[in-house]
mmCIF file of C-alpha atoms and ligand atoms in Angstrom:
data_model
loop_
_atom_site.group_PDB
_atom_site.id
_atom_site.type_symbol
_atom_site.label_atom_id
_atom_site.label_comp_id
_atom_site.label_asym_id
_atom_site.label_seq_id
_atom_site.Cartn_x
_atom_site.Cartn_y
_atom_site.Cartn_z
ATOM 1 C CA MET A 1 125.684 74.768 57.968
ATOM 2 C CA PRO A 2 123.668 77.837 58.943
ATOM 3 C CA ALA A 3 120.926 75.482 60.200
ATOM 4 C CA ILE A 4 123.411 73.565 62.362
ATOM 5 C CA ALA A 5 124.905 76.797 63.604
ATOM 6 C CA ALA A 6 121.428 78.013 64.487
ATOM 7 C CA ALA A 7 120.626 74.730 66.262
ATOM 8 C CA MET A 8 123.859 74.967 68.208
ATOM 9 C CA LEU A 9 123.017 78.494 69.160
ATOM 10 C CA ILE A 10 119.580 77.425 70.388
ATOM 11 C CA PHE A 11 121.182 74.574 72.342
ATOM 12 C CA ALA A 12 123.767 76.916 73.815
ATOM 13 C CA ALA A 13 121.112 79.464 74.688
ATOM 14 C CA THR A 14 118.941 76.810 76.356
ATOM 15 C CA GLY A 15 121.899 75.477 78.281
ATOM 16 C CA CYS A 16 122.806 78.936 79.405
ATOM 17 C CA GLY A 17 119.237 79.593 80.538
ATOM 18 C CA GLU A 18 119.109 76.411 82.558
ATOM 19 C CA SER A 19 122.348 77.061 84.340
ATOM 20 C CA GLY A 20 121.337 80.697 84.805
ATOM 21 C CA ASN A 21 119.590 79.892 88.095
ATOM 22 C CA ASN A 22 122.890 78.981 89.667
ATOM 23 C CA ASN A 23 124.690 81.921 88.172
ATOM 24 C CA THR A 24 125.945 84.391 90.753
ATOM 25 C CA ASP A 25 125.087 87.262 88.415
ATOM 26 C CA SER A 26 121.338 86.845 88.063
ATOM 27 C CA GLY A 27 121.054 90.129 86.190
ATOM 28 C CA LYS A 28 119.380 91.806 89.144
ATOM 29 C CA ALA A 29 120.667 95.122 90.369
ATOM 30 C CA LYS A 30 122.747 94.820 93.548
ATOM 31 C CA TYR A 31 121.103 97.866 95.080
ATOM 32 C CA ILE A 32 117.377 98.320 94.538
ATOM 33 C CA PHE A 33 115.191 101.244 95.584
ATOM 34 C CA LEU A 34 111.446 101.057 95.032
ATOM 35 C CA PHE A 35 109.688 104.329 95.822
ATOM 36 C CA ILE A 36 105.915 104.349 96.100
ATOM 37 C CA GLY A 37 104.138 107.685 96.265
ATOM 38 C CA ASP A 38 100.834 106.639 97.781
ATOM 39 C CA GLY A 39 98.080 108.266 95.733
ATOM 40 C CA MET A 40 100.611 109.914 93.409
ATOM 41 C CA GLY A 41 99.041 110.257 89.979
ATOM 42 C CA ALA A 42 100.640 111.961 86.992
ATOM 43 C CA ASN A 43 98.953 115.235 87.987
ATOM 44 C CA HIS A 44 100.375 115.169 91.518
ATOM 45 C CA VAL A 45 103.774 115.092 89.846
ATOM 46 C CA ALA A 46 102.765 117.876 87.424
ATOM 47 C CA THR A 47 101.308 120.001 90.235
ATOM 48 C CA ALA A 48 104.473 119.720 92.331
ATOM 49 C CA GLU A 49 106.549 120.721 89.300
ATOM 50 C CA SER A 50 104.217 123.642 88.570
ATOM 51 C CA TYR A 51 104.759 124.882 92.131
ATOM 52 C CA LEU A 52 108.558 124.498 91.808
ATOM 53 C CA SER A 53 108.417 126.450 88.539
ATOM 54 C CA TYR A 54 106.355 129.193 90.223
ATOM 55 C CA LYS A 55 109.054 129.451 92.895
ATOM 56 C CA GLU A 56 111.530 130.152 90.090
ATOM 57 C CA GLY A 57 109.240 132.736 88.507
ATOM 58 C CA LYS A 58 108.391 130.431 85.578
ATOM 59 C CA LEU A 59 105.272 128.806 84.153
ATOM 60 C CA GLY A 60 106.948 125.412 83.877
ATOM 61 C CA GLY A 61 110.184 123.605 83.292
ATOM 62 C CA GLU A 62 111.310 122.899 86.863
ATOM 63 C CA GLN A 63 111.561 119.180 87.586
ATOM 64 C CA LEU A 64 111.434 116.703 90.388
ATOM 65 C CA VAL A 65 114.503 114.453 90.498
ATOM 66 C CA PHE A 66 112.699 111.402 89.172
ATOM 67 C CA THR A 67 110.989 112.992 86.166
ATOM 68 C CA GLY A 68 114.504 113.335 84.771
ATOM 69 C CA PHE A 69 114.967 109.551 84.850
ATOM 70 C CA PRO A 70 115.488 108.084 81.365
ATOM 71 C CA TYR A 71 112.696 105.468 81.442
ATOM 72 C CA TYR A 72 109.028 106.281 81.836
ATOM 73 C CA GLY A 73 105.936 104.137 81.774
ATOM 74 C CA THR A 74 102.428 103.915 83.141
ATOM 75 C CA ALA A 75 100.862 101.235 85.301
ATOM 76 C CA THR A 76 97.226 100.230 85.427
ATOM 77 C CA ASN A 77 96.081 99.436 88.949
ATOM 78 C CA PHE A 78 92.532 98.020 89.019
ATOM 79 C CA SER A 79 92.051 95.397 91.714
ATOM 80 C CA ALA A 80 90.590 91.888 91.381
ATOM 81 C CA ASP A 81 87.085 93.142 92.034
ATOM 82 C CA LYS A 82 87.014 96.900 91.448
ATOM 83 C CA HIS A 83 88.041 99.481 88.839
ATOM 84 C CA VAL A 84 89.347 101.574 91.724
ATOM 85 C CA THR A 85 91.828 99.901 94.025
ATOM 86 C CA CYS A 86 92.612 100.422 97.689
ATOM 87 C CA SER A 87 96.199 100.620 98.937
ATOM 88 C CA ALA A 88 96.073 97.053 100.274
ATOM 89 C CA ALA A 89 95.136 95.463 96.943
ATOM 90 C CA SER A 90 97.529 97.675 94.972
ATOM 91 C CA GLY A 91 100.351 97.221 97.494
ATOM 92 C CA THR A 92 99.806 93.485 97.218
ATOM 93 C CA ALA A 93 99.807 93.695 93.411
ATOM 94 C CA ILE A 94 103.099 95.584 93.383
ATOM 95 C CA ALA A 95 104.817 93.575 96.135
ATOM 96 C CA CYS A 96 103.488 90.118 95.264
ATOM 97 C CA GLY A 97 102.591 90.410 91.585
ATOM 98 C CA SER A 98 98.976 89.256 91.971
ATOM 99 C CA LYS A 99 95.622 90.981 91.817
ATOM 100 C CA THR A 100 93.513 90.610 94.915
ATOM 101 C CA TYR A 101 90.284 91.981 96.378
ATOM 102 C CA ASN A 102 90.262 95.437 97.906
ATOM 103 C CA SER A 103 91.238 95.295 101.613
ATOM 104 C CA LYS A 104 93.176 92.032 101.280
ATOM 105 C CA LEU A 105 96.831 92.392 102.178
ATOM 106 C CA GLY A 106 99.389 89.833 101.033
ATOM 107 C CA THR A 107 96.646 87.278 100.416
ATOM 108 C CA ASP A 108 94.955 86.321 97.166
ATOM 109 C CA VAL A 109 91.290 86.129 96.174
ATOM 110 C CA ASN A 110 91.051 82.699 97.805
ATOM 111 C CA GLY A 111 92.679 83.883 100.996
ATOM 112 C CA GLU A 112 95.954 82.087 100.269
ATOM 113 C CA LYS A 113 99.198 83.731 101.318
ATOM 114 C CA LEU A 114 101.166 85.519 98.608
ATOM 115 C CA ARG A 115 104.911 86.083 98.607
ATOM 116 C CA SER A 116 106.326 89.576 98.352
ATOM 117 C CA MET A 117 109.409 90.335 96.278
ATOM 118 C CA ALA A 118 111.172 91.339 99.506
ATOM 119 C CA TYR A 119 111.203 87.668 100.615
ATOM 120 C CA ASP A 120 112.599 86.557 97.248
ATOM 121 C CA LEU A 121 115.317 89.179 97.529
ATOM 122 C CA LYS A 122 116.064 88.263 101.149
ATOM 123 C CA ASP A 123 116.550 84.641 100.057
ATOM 124 C CA ASP A 124 119.021 85.932 97.480
ATOM 125 C CA GLY A 125 121.094 87.569 100.208
ATOM 126 C CA TYR A 126 119.670 91.071 100.035
ATOM 127 C CA LYS A 127 119.269 93.146 103.180
ATOM 128 C CA ILE A 128 115.778 94.576 103.352
ATOM 129 C CA GLY A 129 114.526 97.995 104.464
ATOM 130 C CA ILE A 130 110.848 98.993 104.599
ATOM 131 C CA ILE A 131 110.285 102.724 105.128
ATOM 132 C CA THR A 132 107.201 104.925 105.176
ATOM 133 C CA THR A 133 106.012 108.297 106.433
ATOM 134 C CA VAL A 134 102.862 106.643 107.833
ATOM 135 C CA PRO A 135 102.558 103.799 110.402
ATOM 136 C CA VAL A 136 104.818 100.811 109.645
ATOM 137 C CA ASN A 137 101.804 98.490 109.790
ATOM 138 C CA HIS A 138 99.855 100.462 107.183
ATOM 139 C CA ALA A 139 98.768 98.810 103.927
ATOM 140 C CA THR A 140 101.607 99.730 101.562
ATOM 141 C CA PRO A 141 104.537 98.761 103.810
ATOM 142 C CA GLY A 142 102.506 95.816 105.142
ATOM 143 C CA ALA A 143 102.152 94.378 101.637
ATOM 144 C CA PHE A 144 105.910 93.781 101.590
ATOM 145 C CA TYR A 145 106.074 91.660 104.753
ATOM 146 C CA ALA A 146 102.624 90.613 106.001
ATOM 147 C CA ASN A 147 99.791 88.290 104.988
ATOM 148 C CA VAL A 148 96.362 89.047 106.439
ATOM 149 C CA GLN A 149 92.810 88.673 105.192
ATOM 150 C CA ASN A 150 92.020 92.314 105.926
ATOM 151 C CA ARG A 151 94.304 95.336 106.093
ATOM 152 C CA GLY A 152 92.515 96.413 109.269
ATOM 153 C CA GLU A 153 94.158 93.577 111.222
ATOM 154 C CA TYR A 154 96.842 96.040 112.256
ATOM 155 C CA TYR A 155 98.059 94.196 115.338
ATOM 156 C CA SER A 156 98.555 91.021 113.360
ATOM 157 C CA VAL A 157 100.398 92.931 110.625
ATOM 158 C CA SER A 158 102.793 94.399 113.234
ATOM 159 C CA CYS A 159 103.416 90.995 114.782
ATOM 160 C CA GLN A 160 104.657 89.778 111.399
ATOM 161 C CA ILE A 161 107.477 92.351 111.444
ATOM 162 C CA PRO A 162 109.884 90.165 113.454
ATOM 163 C CA ASP A 163 108.818 87.018 111.566
ATOM 164 C CA SER A 164 109.954 88.663 108.324
ATOM 165 C CA GLY A 165 113.586 88.737 109.392
ATOM 166 C CA PHE A 166 113.945 92.004 107.459
ATOM 167 C CA ASP A 167 116.661 94.309 108.684
ATOM 168 C CA PHE A 168 115.215 97.798 108.981
ATOM 169 C CA PHE A 169 111.719 99.196 109.317
ATOM 170 C CA ALA A 170 110.831 102.847 109.700
ATOM 171 C CA GLY A 171 107.584 104.757 109.919
ATOM 172 C CA SER A 172 105.597 107.081 112.117
ATOM 173 C CA GLY A 173 104.613 104.369 114.623
ATOM 174 C CA PHE A 174 101.944 101.681 114.882
ATOM 175 C CA ILE A 175 98.194 101.709 114.476
ATOM 176 C CA ASP A 176 96.775 99.569 117.326
ATOM 177 C CA TYR A 177 99.460 99.066 119.952
ATOM 178 C CA ARG A 178 97.333 96.257 121.358
ATOM 179 C CA ASP A 179 94.994 93.811 119.680
ATOM 180 C CA LYS A 180 91.300 94.542 119.331
ATOM 181 C CA ASP A 181 90.318 93.299 122.799
ATOM 182 C CA GLY A 182 93.153 95.352 124.263
ATOM 183 C CA ASN A 183 94.678 92.475 126.216
ATOM 184 C CA ALA A 184 97.779 91.673 124.256
ATOM 185 C CA ARG A 185 101.189 93.134 124.977
ATOM 186 C CA PRO A 186 101.980 96.502 123.457
ATOM 187 C CA VAL A 187 103.261 95.733 119.997
ATOM 188 C CA ASP A 188 106.693 97.328 120.553
ATOM 189 C CA GLU A 189 107.285 95.040 123.543
ATOM 190 C CA TYR A 190 106.275 92.043 121.457
ATOM 191 C CA ILE A 191 108.647 93.029 118.644
ATOM 192 C CA GLU A 192 111.518 93.546 121.096
ATOM 193 C CA GLU A 193 110.951 90.130 122.661
ATOM 194 C CA LYS A 194 111.588 88.717 119.209
ATOM 195 C CA GLY A 195 115.043 90.306 119.046
ATOM 196 C CA TYR A 196 114.378 93.583 117.274
ATOM 197 C CA LYS A 197 115.036 96.983 118.799
ATOM 198 C CA VAL A 198 112.252 99.548 118.508
ATOM 199 C CA CYS A 199 113.819 103.021 118.475
ATOM 200 C CA TYR A 200 111.766 106.158 119.000
ATOM 201 C CA GLY A 201 113.457 109.128 117.357
ATOM 202 C CA PRO A 202 116.852 109.576 115.675
ATOM 203 C CA GLU A 203 118.693 109.909 118.991
ATOM 204 C CA GLU A 204 117.575 106.484 120.205
ATOM 205 C CA PHE A 205 118.402 105.084 116.772
ATOM 206 C CA GLN A 206 121.967 106.435 116.992
ATOM 207 C CA GLU A 207 122.387 104.991 120.493
ATOM 208 C CA ASN A 208 121.335 101.509 119.392
ATOM 209 C CA ARG A 209 122.352 101.178 115.765
ATOM 210 C CA THR A 210 125.595 99.321 116.434
ATOM 211 C CA GLU A 211 124.190 97.070 119.167
ATOM 212 C CA TYR A 212 121.348 95.544 117.184
ATOM 213 C CA ASP A 213 121.162 94.067 113.715
ATOM 214 C CA LYS A 214 117.390 94.511 113.356
ATOM 215 C CA ILE A 215 115.733 97.849 114.048
ATOM 216 C CA VAL A 216 112.240 99.313 113.830
ATOM 217 C CA PHE A 217 112.415 103.109 113.814
ATOM 218 C CA CYS A 218 109.389 105.128 114.933
ATOM 219 C CA GLN A 219 108.957 108.867 115.286
ATOM 220 C CA GLU A 220 109.671 110.299 118.710
ATOM 221 C CA SER A 221 106.179 111.828 118.686
ATOM 222 C CA ASN A 222 104.655 108.322 118.580
ATOM 223 C CA ARG A 223 106.528 106.942 121.572
ATOM 224 C CA SER A 224 103.438 106.039 123.539
ATOM 225 C CA GLU A 225 100.583 103.821 122.590
ATOM 226 C CA ASN A 226 98.294 106.794 123.077
ATOM 227 C CA ALA A 227 100.068 108.837 120.442
ATOM 228 C CA ASP A 228 98.055 110.145 117.554
ATOM 229 C CA ASN A 229 99.465 108.506 114.456
ATOM 230 C CA TYR A 230 97.391 110.524 112.114
ATOM 231 C CA VAL A 231 98.995 113.850 111.372
ATOM 232 C CA GLY A 232 96.704 115.236 108.722
ATOM 233 C CA ASP A 233 98.791 118.020 107.291
ATOM 234 C CA GLY A 234 102.203 116.554 106.887
ATOM 235 C CA LYS A 235 104.619 115.589 109.598
ATOM 236 C CA GLU A 236 105.215 117.026 113.035
ATOM 237 C CA ALA A 237 107.999 119.581 112.915
ATOM 238 C CA GLU A 238 110.371 117.435 114.971
ATOM 239 C CA ASP A 239 109.725 114.216 113.059
ATOM 240 C CA ALA A 240 112.402 112.653 110.872
ATOM 241 C CA THR A 241 111.693 113.190 107.185
ATOM 242 C CA LEU A 242 111.392 110.361 104.671
ATOM 243 C CA SER A 243 114.882 111.158 103.374
ATOM 244 C CA GLN A 244 116.299 111.114 106.913
ATOM 245 C CA MET A 245 114.672 107.732 107.516
ATOM 246 C CA LEU A 246 116.138 106.419 104.269
ATOM 247 C CA GLU A 247 119.570 107.757 105.227
ATOM 248 C CA MET A 248 119.280 106.026 108.613
ATOM 249 C CA GLY A 249 118.334 102.787 106.891
ATOM 250 C CA MET A 250 121.183 103.014 104.382
ATOM 251 C CA ASP A 251 123.622 103.886 107.133
ATOM 252 C CA PHE A 252 122.374 100.932 109.214
ATOM 253 C CA ILE A 253 122.364 98.358 106.415
ATOM 254 C CA GLY A 254 125.527 99.549 104.639
ATOM 255 C CA SER A 255 126.462 98.635 101.078
ATOM 256 C CA ASP A 256 128.632 95.526 101.557
ATOM 257 C CA SER A 257 125.627 93.281 100.925
ATOM 258 C CA PRO A 258 123.042 93.850 98.226
ATOM 259 C CA PHE A 259 119.995 95.690 99.528
ATOM 260 C CA PHE A 260 116.359 96.456 98.705
ATOM 261 C CA PHE A 261 114.555 99.483 100.073
ATOM 262 C CA MET A 262 110.842 100.071 99.698
ATOM 263 C CA CYS A 263 110.275 103.683 100.548
ATOM 264 C CA GLU A 264 106.724 105.066 100.718
ATOM 265 C CA GLY A 265 105.520 108.659 100.681
ATOM 266 C CA GLY A 266 102.328 107.695 102.475
ATOM 267 C CA LYS A 267 100.920 111.101 103.261
ATOM 268 C CA ILE A 268 100.630 112.189 99.635
ATOM 269 C CA ASP A 269 97.511 110.004 99.697
ATOM 270 C CA TRP A 270 96.262 111.392 103.002
ATOM 271 C CA THR A 271 96.509 115.038 101.988
ATOM 272 C CA ALA A 272 95.034 114.178 98.570
ATOM 273 C CA HIS A 273 92.038 112.510 100.251
ATOM 274 C CA GLU A 274 91.443 115.856 101.914
ATOM 275 C CA ASN A 275 92.055 117.721 98.643
ATOM 276 C CA LYS A 276 94.616 119.880 100.444
ATOM 277 C CA THR A 277 96.784 121.133 97.620
ATOM 278 C CA MET A 278 99.691 122.800 99.383
ATOM 279 C CA PRO A 279 100.222 120.052 102.012
ATOM 280 C CA MET A 280 100.078 117.499 99.168
ATOM 281 C CA VAL A 281 102.761 119.434 97.287
ATOM 282 C CA MET A 282 104.906 119.536 100.458
ATOM 283 C CA ASP A 283 104.522 115.754 100.794
ATOM 284 C CA MET A 284 105.538 115.391 97.139
ATOM 285 C CA LEU A 285 108.655 117.471 97.790
ATOM 286 C CA GLU A 286 109.513 115.380 100.858
ATOM 287 C CA PHE A 287 109.121 112.275 98.703
ATOM 288 C CA ASN A 288 111.323 113.843 96.024
ATOM 289 C CA ASP A 289 114.020 114.597 98.629
ATOM 290 C CA ALA A 290 114.100 110.912 99.530
ATOM 291 C CA VAL A 291 114.433 109.910 95.875
ATOM 292 C CA LYS A 292 117.330 112.378 95.708
ATOM 293 C CA VAL A 293 119.126 110.401 98.463
ATOM 294 C CA ALA A 294 118.836 107.245 96.346
ATOM 295 C CA TYR A 295 119.823 109.121 93.202
ATOM 296 C CA ASP A 296 122.998 110.403 94.880
ATOM 297 C CA PHE A 297 123.799 106.800 95.829
ATOM 298 C CA TYR A 298 123.093 105.721 92.237
ATOM 299 C CA LEU A 299 125.618 108.274 90.949
ATOM 300 C CA GLY A 300 128.306 106.476 92.968
ATOM 301 C CA HIS A 301 127.152 102.983 91.841
ATOM 302 C CA PRO A 302 125.506 103.516 88.445
ATOM 303 C CA ASP A 303 126.099 99.986 87.118
ATOM 304 C CA GLU A 304 124.744 98.216 90.185
ATOM 305 C CA THR A 305 121.776 100.335 91.230
ATOM 306 C CA LEU A 306 118.141 100.361 90.124
ATOM 307 C CA ILE A 307 115.699 103.069 91.210
ATOM 308 C CA VAL A 308 112.001 102.690 90.399
ATOM 309 C CA VAL A 309 109.522 105.411 91.366
ATOM 310 C CA THR A 310 105.822 104.726 91.044
ATOM 311 C CA ALA A 311 102.493 104.923 92.850
ATOM 312 C CA ASP A 312 99.889 102.462 94.009
ATOM 313 C CA HIS A 313 96.953 104.491 92.634
ATOM 314 C CA GLU A 314 95.809 108.068 92.098
ATOM 315 C CA THR A 315 93.952 109.920 94.851
ATOM 316 C CA GLY A 316 91.621 112.877 94.446
ATOM 317 C CA GLY A 317 91.115 113.019 90.677
ATOM 318 C CA LEU A 318 93.496 115.952 90.617
ATOM 319 C CA SER A 319 93.805 118.344 87.687
ATOM 320 C CA LEU A 320 96.292 121.132 87.154
ATOM 321 C CA GLY A 321 93.894 123.843 86.065
ATOM 322 C CA CYS A 322 90.192 124.021 86.776
ATOM 323 C CA GLY A 323 88.296 126.675 84.864
ATOM 324 C CA ARG A 324 91.064 129.266 84.742
ATOM 325 C CA GLU A 325 94.167 129.371 82.621
ATOM 326 C CA THR A 326 96.382 130.580 85.444
ATOM 327 C CA ILE A 327 97.162 128.675 88.611
ATOM 328 C CA ASN A 328 97.265 131.187 91.451
ATOM 329 C CA TRP A 329 100.199 129.727 93.383
ATOM 330 C CA GLU A 330 100.781 133.008 95.161
ATOM 331 C CA LYS A 331 97.403 132.865 96.869
ATOM 332 C CA MET A 332 97.578 129.113 97.453
ATOM 333 C CA GLU A 333 100.962 129.435 99.095
ATOM 334 C CA ALA A 334 99.952 132.449 101.160
ATOM 335 C CA GLU A 335 96.908 130.684 102.595
ATOM 336 C CA TRP A 336 98.803 127.534 103.517
ATOM 337 C CA ILE A 337 102.361 128.501 104.257
ATOM 338 C CA GLU A 338 101.900 131.855 105.933
ATOM 339 C CA GLY A 339 99.271 130.236 108.094
ATOM 340 C CA GLY A 340 101.635 127.311 108.701
ATOM 341 C CA ARG A 341 101.306 123.777 107.380
ATOM 342 C CA LYS A 342 99.159 122.844 110.313
ATOM 343 C CA ASN A 343 96.736 125.575 109.346
ATOM 344 C CA MET A 344 93.613 123.459 109.135
ATOM 345 C CA LEU A 345 91.516 125.243 106.576
ATOM 346 C CA ASP A 346 88.006 123.952 106.980
ATOM 347 C CA GLU A 347 86.686 121.917 104.096
ATOM 348 C CA LYS A 348 84.519 124.652 102.614
ATOM 349 C CA LYS A 349 87.308 127.236 102.709
ATOM 350 C CA ASN A 350 89.776 124.732 101.280
ATOM 351 C CA MET A 351 87.516 123.887 98.356
ATOM 352 C CA GLU A 352 86.941 127.580 97.647
ATOM 353 C CA LEU A 353 90.678 128.158 97.692
ATOM 354 C CA ASN A 354 91.299 125.286 95.254
ATOM 355 C CA LYS A 355 88.703 126.716 92.900
ATOM 356 C CA GLU A 356 90.015 130.274 93.130
ATOM 357 C CA CYS A 357 93.545 129.050 92.464
ATOM 358 C CA SER A 358 92.391 126.728 89.641
ATOM 359 C CA ILE A 359 93.408 123.403 91.119
ATOM 360 C CA GLY A 360 90.727 120.818 90.405
ATOM 361 C CA TRP A 361 89.845 117.865 92.620
ATOM 362 C CA THR A 362 87.001 115.587 91.588
ATOM 363 C CA THR A 363 86.788 113.256 94.584
ATOM 364 C CA HIS A 364 87.938 112.611 98.146
ATOM 365 C CA SER A 365 88.607 108.994 97.145
ATOM 366 C CA HIS A 366 91.011 107.055 94.966
ATOM 367 C CA THR A 367 90.543 106.912 91.212
ATOM 368 C CA GLY A 368 91.342 104.229 88.646
ATOM 369 C CA SER A 369 93.695 106.436 86.632
ATOM 370 C CA PRO A 370 96.921 104.750 85.588
ATOM 371 C CA VAL A 371 99.957 105.909 87.559
ATOM 372 C CA PRO A 372 103.380 106.924 86.268
ATOM 373 C CA VAL A 373 106.491 104.752 86.564
ATOM 374 C CA PHE A 374 109.981 106.281 86.399
ATOM 375 C CA ALA A 375 113.211 104.298 86.393
ATOM 376 C CA ILE A 376 116.952 104.697 86.175
ATOM 377 C CA GLY A 377 119.891 102.307 86.466
ATOM 378 C CA LYS A 378 120.434 98.612 85.958
ATOM 379 C CA GLY A 379 117.422 97.059 84.211
ATOM 380 C CA ALA A 380 115.543 100.371 84.152
ATOM 381 C CA GLU A 381 114.618 99.917 80.489
ATOM 382 C CA LYS A 382 112.103 97.246 81.555
ATOM 383 C CA PHE A 383 109.966 99.978 83.095
ATOM 384 C CA SER A 384 109.242 101.908 79.928
ATOM 385 C CA GLY A 385 105.846 101.745 78.234
ATOM 386 C CA ARG A 386 102.526 100.465 79.423
ATOM 387 C CA MET A 387 102.400 97.911 82.198
ATOM 388 C CA ASP A 388 100.145 96.652 84.953
ATOM 389 C CA ASN A 389 101.054 97.006 88.627
ATOM 390 C CA THR A 390 101.359 93.206 88.858
ATOM 391 C CA ASP A 391 104.269 93.347 86.370
ATOM 392 C CA ILE A 392 106.524 95.378 88.658
ATOM 393 C CA LYS A 393 107.614 92.505 90.916
ATOM 394 C CA GLY A 394 108.761 90.393 87.976
ATOM 395 C CA LYS A 395 110.573 93.291 86.372
ATOM 396 C CA ILE A 396 112.494 94.062 89.567
ATOM 397 C CA LEU A 397 113.357 90.415 90.183
HETATM 398 ZN ZN1 ZN B 401 94.098 106.365 100.186
#
């Protein structure tokens, strides 16, 4: 009898699995937020928390929102050909679940197109939002909607925005408003011809949000094709923050349908490349503020929401402590904040400051260190323990 019972159970389980594809409850969270801190290693998180603790007059103990999440893991991030990945290969690994060569974006080692999780979710009825603090055609956001042989094909990446059919894009602007020979239409015109509205600044977004069902938001400061997209030390003062862009996207998409937001803190990587400690911490705090927006939403929909916070790779080989037992946050803060965030310390002075304050940076490049993964909500337990960046797509789906 037990054997028959067991066989029946196996049969029932198999039957259930087979019909599971047609089941309306696939087990996926209805609302999914994937946050990617570009270049955010474990020590970027620790350094930001050390600064927050200093602000409270403590050595430690203050936390970012996401380090309080109940599930924690690490993700390896080597690419198909290198120990150290670039953002294109790691973005592709996260979005599409496949290793590829550095510089390839949404295409595999043979040049074949890969499929990002955002397309799978769209097919399942999810509304899709792709948000970043850097240009919308940069590698990390691009990995979720574009397929090119090289991440530098920026114009081609942008032109795939309307083809995606995704609902909301937001970022600083575009790299390459025209194609390489400069003859093509400005990319915003091209995107608008395809039925999207490109809004520069929150005001234009508010004016158009009810008239269009597909929007690309860009910062007001990047309105013209001559705008400088690279703002080295954080954002321009008047620019919308990552959390404001996420709020716009959530407001635009609403919560009647299921949704997926990929939300990138892209400048954590840029400031880390320059080994600029205080601007990097500010970018971490901006990123944290955006996670807080999702966390507040989660609190209202705890059974239906999944939030995953991770990184594509580590940048800078950062260490909290470098030769001295005390981090001199007072001096670090005074040099950067009293001089303003745009205070461009020259490289020599910056490196001296890092050393004096005991913040260690070993490189201006990426490293192959594993990155942290934090998760809360429906299915979050899948993100605990050791994983590879190619596992993230499957876990979310
Ligand atoms: Zn980088």
